[in-house]
């Protein structure tokens, strides 16, 4: 570019300006660096079948949201896509364990536990209180063991008096009350239950 040319050389100046504009238009911006996106994608588990649908969908959405061909001026946007993928990987949640056997075992617990000894009812309650309901499918054996322990505790429930006494409950025919009678061989047990 030559400055200070006379008016009659305006055509040359215009040609130089057009050449500069053409050179600017021909500039191709460098592509953005996708290496952080690629590194984040490399951290993805190869098998997503053990994760919840919601957390898998979040990861797949983060990966598919990354557009190709962004320029260096959009590098912050590309880096944000990489972070979104890493956040989605960190947010993957394992599928929960199957508690159906535990639920089925609990359904077998007698509705009236008052007819069983305190010790055996306490043992059953201890088993029920030990159940962790937040386990994932990788801990299915533990969940299955809960069901087995419940069934065993149910089998071990002992009826009070065990054939050596009885509790008789009957409504009064003449008054608005219920009569309770306890019979047994051991007066201490009778006193305790009364």
CSV table of C-alpha atoms in Angstrom, one decimal:
chain,number,residue,atom,x,y,z
A,1,UNK,CA,0.0,0.0,0.0
A,2,UNK,CA,1.5,3.3,-1.0
A,3,UNK,CA,0.1,6.4,0.7
A,4,UNK,CA,-0.1,9.9,-0.7
A,5,UNK,CA,-0.7,9.0,-4.4
A,6,UNK,CA,-2.3,11.7,-6.6
A,7,UNK,CA,-6.0,11.7,-7.4
A,8,UNK,CA,-5.4,10.4,-10.9
A,9,UNK,CA,-4.1,7.1,-9.4
A,10,UNK,CA,-7.3,6.5,-7.5
A,11,UNK,CA,-8.0,3.4,-9.6
A,12,UNK,CA,-4.7,1.9,-8.3
A,13,UNK,CA,-5.7,2.7,-4.7
A,14,UNK,CA,-9.1,1.1,-5.2
A,15,UNK,CA,-7.4,-2.0,-6.7
A,16,UNK,CA,-5.1,-2.2,-3.6
A,17,UNK,CA,-8.2,-1.9,-1.3
A,18,UNK,CA,-10.0,-4.6,-3.2
A,19,UNK,CA,-6.9,-6.8,-3.0
A,20,UNK,CA,-6.7,-6.3,0.8
A,21,UNK,CA,-10.4,-7.1,1.1
A,22,UNK,CA,-10.0,-10.2,-1.0
A,23,UNK,CA,-7.1,-11.3,1.1
A,24,UNK,CA,-9.1,-10.8,4.3
A,25,UNK,CA,-12.0,-12.7,2.9
A,26,UNK,CA,-9.7,-15.5,1.9
A,27,UNK,CA,-8.4,-15.8,5.5
A,28,UNK,CA,-9.5,-19.1,7.0
A,29,UNK,CA,-9.8,-19.1,10.7
A,30,UNK,CA,-8.0,-22.0,12.5
A,31,UNK,CA,-10.2,-24.8,13.7
A,32,UNK,CA,-10.9,-25.2,17.4
A,33,UNK,CA,-8.9,-27.7,19.4
A,34,UNK,CA,-11.2,-30.7,20.1
A,35,UNK,CA,-8.6,-32.7,22.1
A,36,UNK,CA,-10.5,-32.1,25.4
A,37,UNK,CA,-13.7,-33.3,23.9
A,38,UNK,CA,-11.9,-36.4,22.6
A,39,UNK,CA,-10.2,-37.0,26.0
A,40,UNK,CA,-13.6,-36.8,27.7
A,41,UNK,CA,-15.2,-39.2,25.2
A,42,UNK,CA,-12.3,-41.6,25.8
A,43,UNK,CA,-13.3,-41.7,29.5
A,44,UNK,CA,-16.8,-43.0,28.7
A,45,UNK,CA,-17.5,-46.6,29.9
A,46,UNK,CA,-17.7,-49.0,27.0
A,47,UNK,CA,-20.8,-50.7,28.4
A,48,UNK,CA,-23.6,-48.5,29.5
A,49,UNK,CA,-26.1,-51.3,30.1
A,50,UNK,CA,-25.6,-51.2,33.9
A,51,UNK,CA,-26.6,-47.5,34.2
A,52,UNK,CA,-30.0,-45.9,34.7
A,53,UNK,CA,-31.8,-44.7,31.6
A,54,UNK,CA,-31.8,-41.1,32.8
A,55,UNK,CA,-28.0,-41.0,33.4
A,56,UNK,CA,-27.3,-42.7,30.1
A,57,UNK,CA,-29.5,-40.3,28.2
A,58,UNK,CA,-27.7,-37.3,29.8
A,59,UNK,CA,-24.3,-38.7,28.7
A,60,UNK,CA,-25.5,-39.5,25.2
A,61,UNK,CA,-27.1,-36.0,24.9
A,62,UNK,CA,-23.8,-34.4,26.0
A,63,UNK,CA,-21.8,-36.4,23.4
A,64,UNK,CA,-24.2,-35.8,20.5
A,65,UNK,CA,-24.5,-32.0,21.3
A,66,UNK,CA,-20.9,-31.4,20.2
A,67,UNK,CA,-20.9,-29.8,16.7
A,68,UNK,CA,-18.1,-30.5,14.4
A,69,UNK,CA,-16.1,-27.7,12.6
A,70,UNK,CA,-16.1,-24.9,15.2
A,71,UNK,CA,-13.3,-22.3,14.8
A,72,UNK,CA,-10.6,-21.2,17.3
A,73,UNK,CA,-12.7,-18.2,18.2
A,74,UNK,CA,-15.3,-20.7,19.6
A,75,UNK,CA,-12.8,-22.6,21.7
A,76,UNK,CA,-14.5,-21.8,25.0
A,77,UNK,CA,-17.7,-23.4,23.6
A,78,UNK,CA,-15.8,-26.5,22.6
A,79,UNK,CA,-14.2,-26.7,26.0
A,80,UNK,CA,-17.7,-26.4,27.6
A,81,UNK,CA,-18.9,-29.4,25.5
A,82,UNK,CA,-15.9,-31.4,26.9
A,83,UNK,CA,-16.9,-30.4,30.5
A,84,UNK,CA,-20.5,-31.3,29.9
A,85,UNK,CA,-19.4,-34.8,28.8
A,86,UNK,CA,-17.2,-35.2,31.8
A,87,UNK,CA,-20.0,-34.0,34.1
A,88,UNK,CA,-22.4,-36.5,32.5
A,89,UNK,CA,-19.8,-39.3,33.0
A,90,UNK,CA,-19.5,-38.4,36.7
A,91,UNK,CA,-23.3,-38.3,36.9
A,92,UNK,CA,-23.8,-41.9,35.7
A,93,UNK,CA,-25.8,-43.9,38.2
A,94,UNK,CA,-25.8,-47.7,38.4
A,95,UNK,CA,-29.1,-49.4,38.2
A,96,UNK,CA,-30.6,-50.3,41.5
A,97,UNK,CA,-30.6,-53.9,42.8
A,98,UNK,CA,-33.8,-56.0,42.4
A,99,UNK,CA,-35.5,-56.1,45.7
A,100,UNK,CA,-38.5,-58.3,44.6
A,101,UNK,CA,-37.3,-61.3,46.6
A,102,UNK,CA,-37.0,-59.0,49.7
A,103,UNK,CA,-40.5,-57.7,49.2
A,104,UNK,CA,-41.8,-61.2,48.8
A,105,UNK,CA,-40.1,-62.3,52.0
A,106,UNK,CA,-41.5,-59.3,53.9
A,107,UNK,CA,-45.0,-60.1,52.6
A,108,UNK,CA,-44.6,-63.5,54.4
A,109,UNK,CA,-44.2,-62.0,57.8
A,110,UNK,CA,-47.2,-62.8,60.0
A,111,UNK,CA,-49.4,-59.8,60.5
A,112,UNK,CA,-49.8,-60.5,64.2
A,113,UNK,CA,-46.4,-60.8,65.8
A,114,UNK,CA,-47.7,-60.5,69.3
A,115,UNK,CA,-48.2,-64.3,69.5
A,116,UNK,CA,-44.5,-64.9,69.1
A,117,UNK,CA,-41.7,-64.6,71.7
A,118,UNK,CA,-40.1,-61.2,72.1
A,119,UNK,CA,-36.7,-62.7,71.4
A,120,UNK,CA,-37.7,-64.2,68.0
A,121,UNK,CA,-39.6,-61.0,67.0
A,122,UNK,CA,-36.6,-58.9,68.0
A,123,UNK,CA,-34.4,-61.1,65.8
A,124,UNK,CA,-36.7,-60.6,62.9
A,125,UNK,CA,-36.8,-56.9,63.5
A,126,UNK,CA,-33.0,-56.8,63.6
A,127,UNK,CA,-32.9,-58.4,60.1
A,128,UNK,CA,-35.4,-55.9,58.8
A,129,UNK,CA,-33.5,-53.0,60.2
A,130,UNK,CA,-30.2,-54.2,58.6
A,131,UNK,CA,-31.6,-53.9,55.1
A,132,UNK,CA,-30.0,-51.2,53.0
A,133,UNK,CA,-32.5,-50.2,50.3
A,134,UNK,CA,-30.0,-48.2,48.3
A,135,UNK,CA,-27.8,-50.9,46.9
A,136,UNK,CA,-27.1,-51.2,43.1
A,137,UNK,CA,-27.2,-54.2,40.9
A,138,UNK,CA,-23.5,-55.0,41.5
A,139,UNK,CA,-24.6,-55.8,45.1
A,140,UNK,CA,-27.4,-58.1,44.2
A,141,UNK,CA,-26.0,-61.0,46.2
A,142,UNK,CA,-26.3,-58.9,49.4
A,143,UNK,CA,-29.9,-58.1,48.5
A,144,UNK,CA,-30.6,-61.7,48.0
A,145,UNK,CA,-29.0,-62.5,51.3
A,146,UNK,CA,-31.5,-60.1,52.9
A,147,UNK,CA,-34.4,-62.1,51.6
A,148,UNK,CA,-32.9,-65.3,52.8
A,149,UNK,CA,-32.3,-63.8,56.3
A,150,UNK,CA,-35.9,-62.6,56.5
A,151,UNK,CA,-37.3,-66.1,55.6
A,152,UNK,CA,-34.9,-67.7,58.1
A,153,UNK,CA,-36.1,-65.3,60.8
A,154,UNK,CA,-39.7,-66.0,60.0
A,155,UNK,CA,-39.0,-69.8,60.2
A,156,UNK,CA,-37.4,-69.2,63.6
A,157,UNK,CA,-40.4,-67.3,65.1
A,158,UNK,CA,-41.5,-69.1,68.3
A,159,UNK,CA,-45.1,-69.1,69.4
A,160,UNK,CA,-45.5,-68.0,73.0
A,161,UNK,CA,-46.3,-70.8,75.4
A,162,UNK,CA,-45.3,-73.3,72.6
A,163,UNK,CA,-48.1,-75.8,73.5
A,164,UNK,CA,-47.7,-75.3,77.2
A,165,UNK,CA,-50.4,-72.6,77.7
A,166,UNK,CA,-52.8,-70.4,75.8
A,167,UNK,CA,-54.2,-66.9,75.5
A,168,UNK,CA,-58.0,-66.8,75.2
A,169,UNK,CA,-59.6,-63.6,74.0
A,170,UNK,CA,-63.3,-63.3,73.8
A,171,UNK,CA,-65.8,-60.5,73.7
A,172,UNK,CA,-68.3,-60.2,76.6
A,173,UNK,CA,-71.8,-61.2,75.6
A,174,UNK,CA,-73.4,-58.7,78.1
A,175,UNK,CA,-70.9,-55.8,78.4
A,176,UNK,CA,-68.9,-53.7,75.9
A,177,UNK,CA,-65.5,-55.2,76.7
A,178,UNK,CA,-63.2,-58.0,75.8
A,179,UNK,CA,-62.1,-60.7,78.3
A,180,UNK,CA,-58.5,-62.0,78.1
A,181,UNK,CA,-57.5,-65.2,79.9
A,182,UNK,CA,-53.9,-66.6,80.0
A,183,UNK,CA,-53.2,-70.2,81.0
A,184,UNK,CA,-49.9,-71.9,81.3
A,185,UNK,CA,-47.4,-73.9,83.3
A,186,UNK,CA,-45.0,-71.1,84.2
A,187,UNK,CA,-46.5,-68.3,86.4
A,188,UNK,CA,-43.6,-66.0,85.5
A,189,UNK,CA,-44.4,-66.3,81.8
A,190,UNK,CA,-48.1,-65.8,82.5
A,191,UNK,CA,-47.4,-62.7,84.6
A,192,UNK,CA,-45.1,-61.3,81.9
A,193,UNK,CA,-47.7,-61.7,79.2
A,194,UNK,CA,-50.6,-60.4,81.3
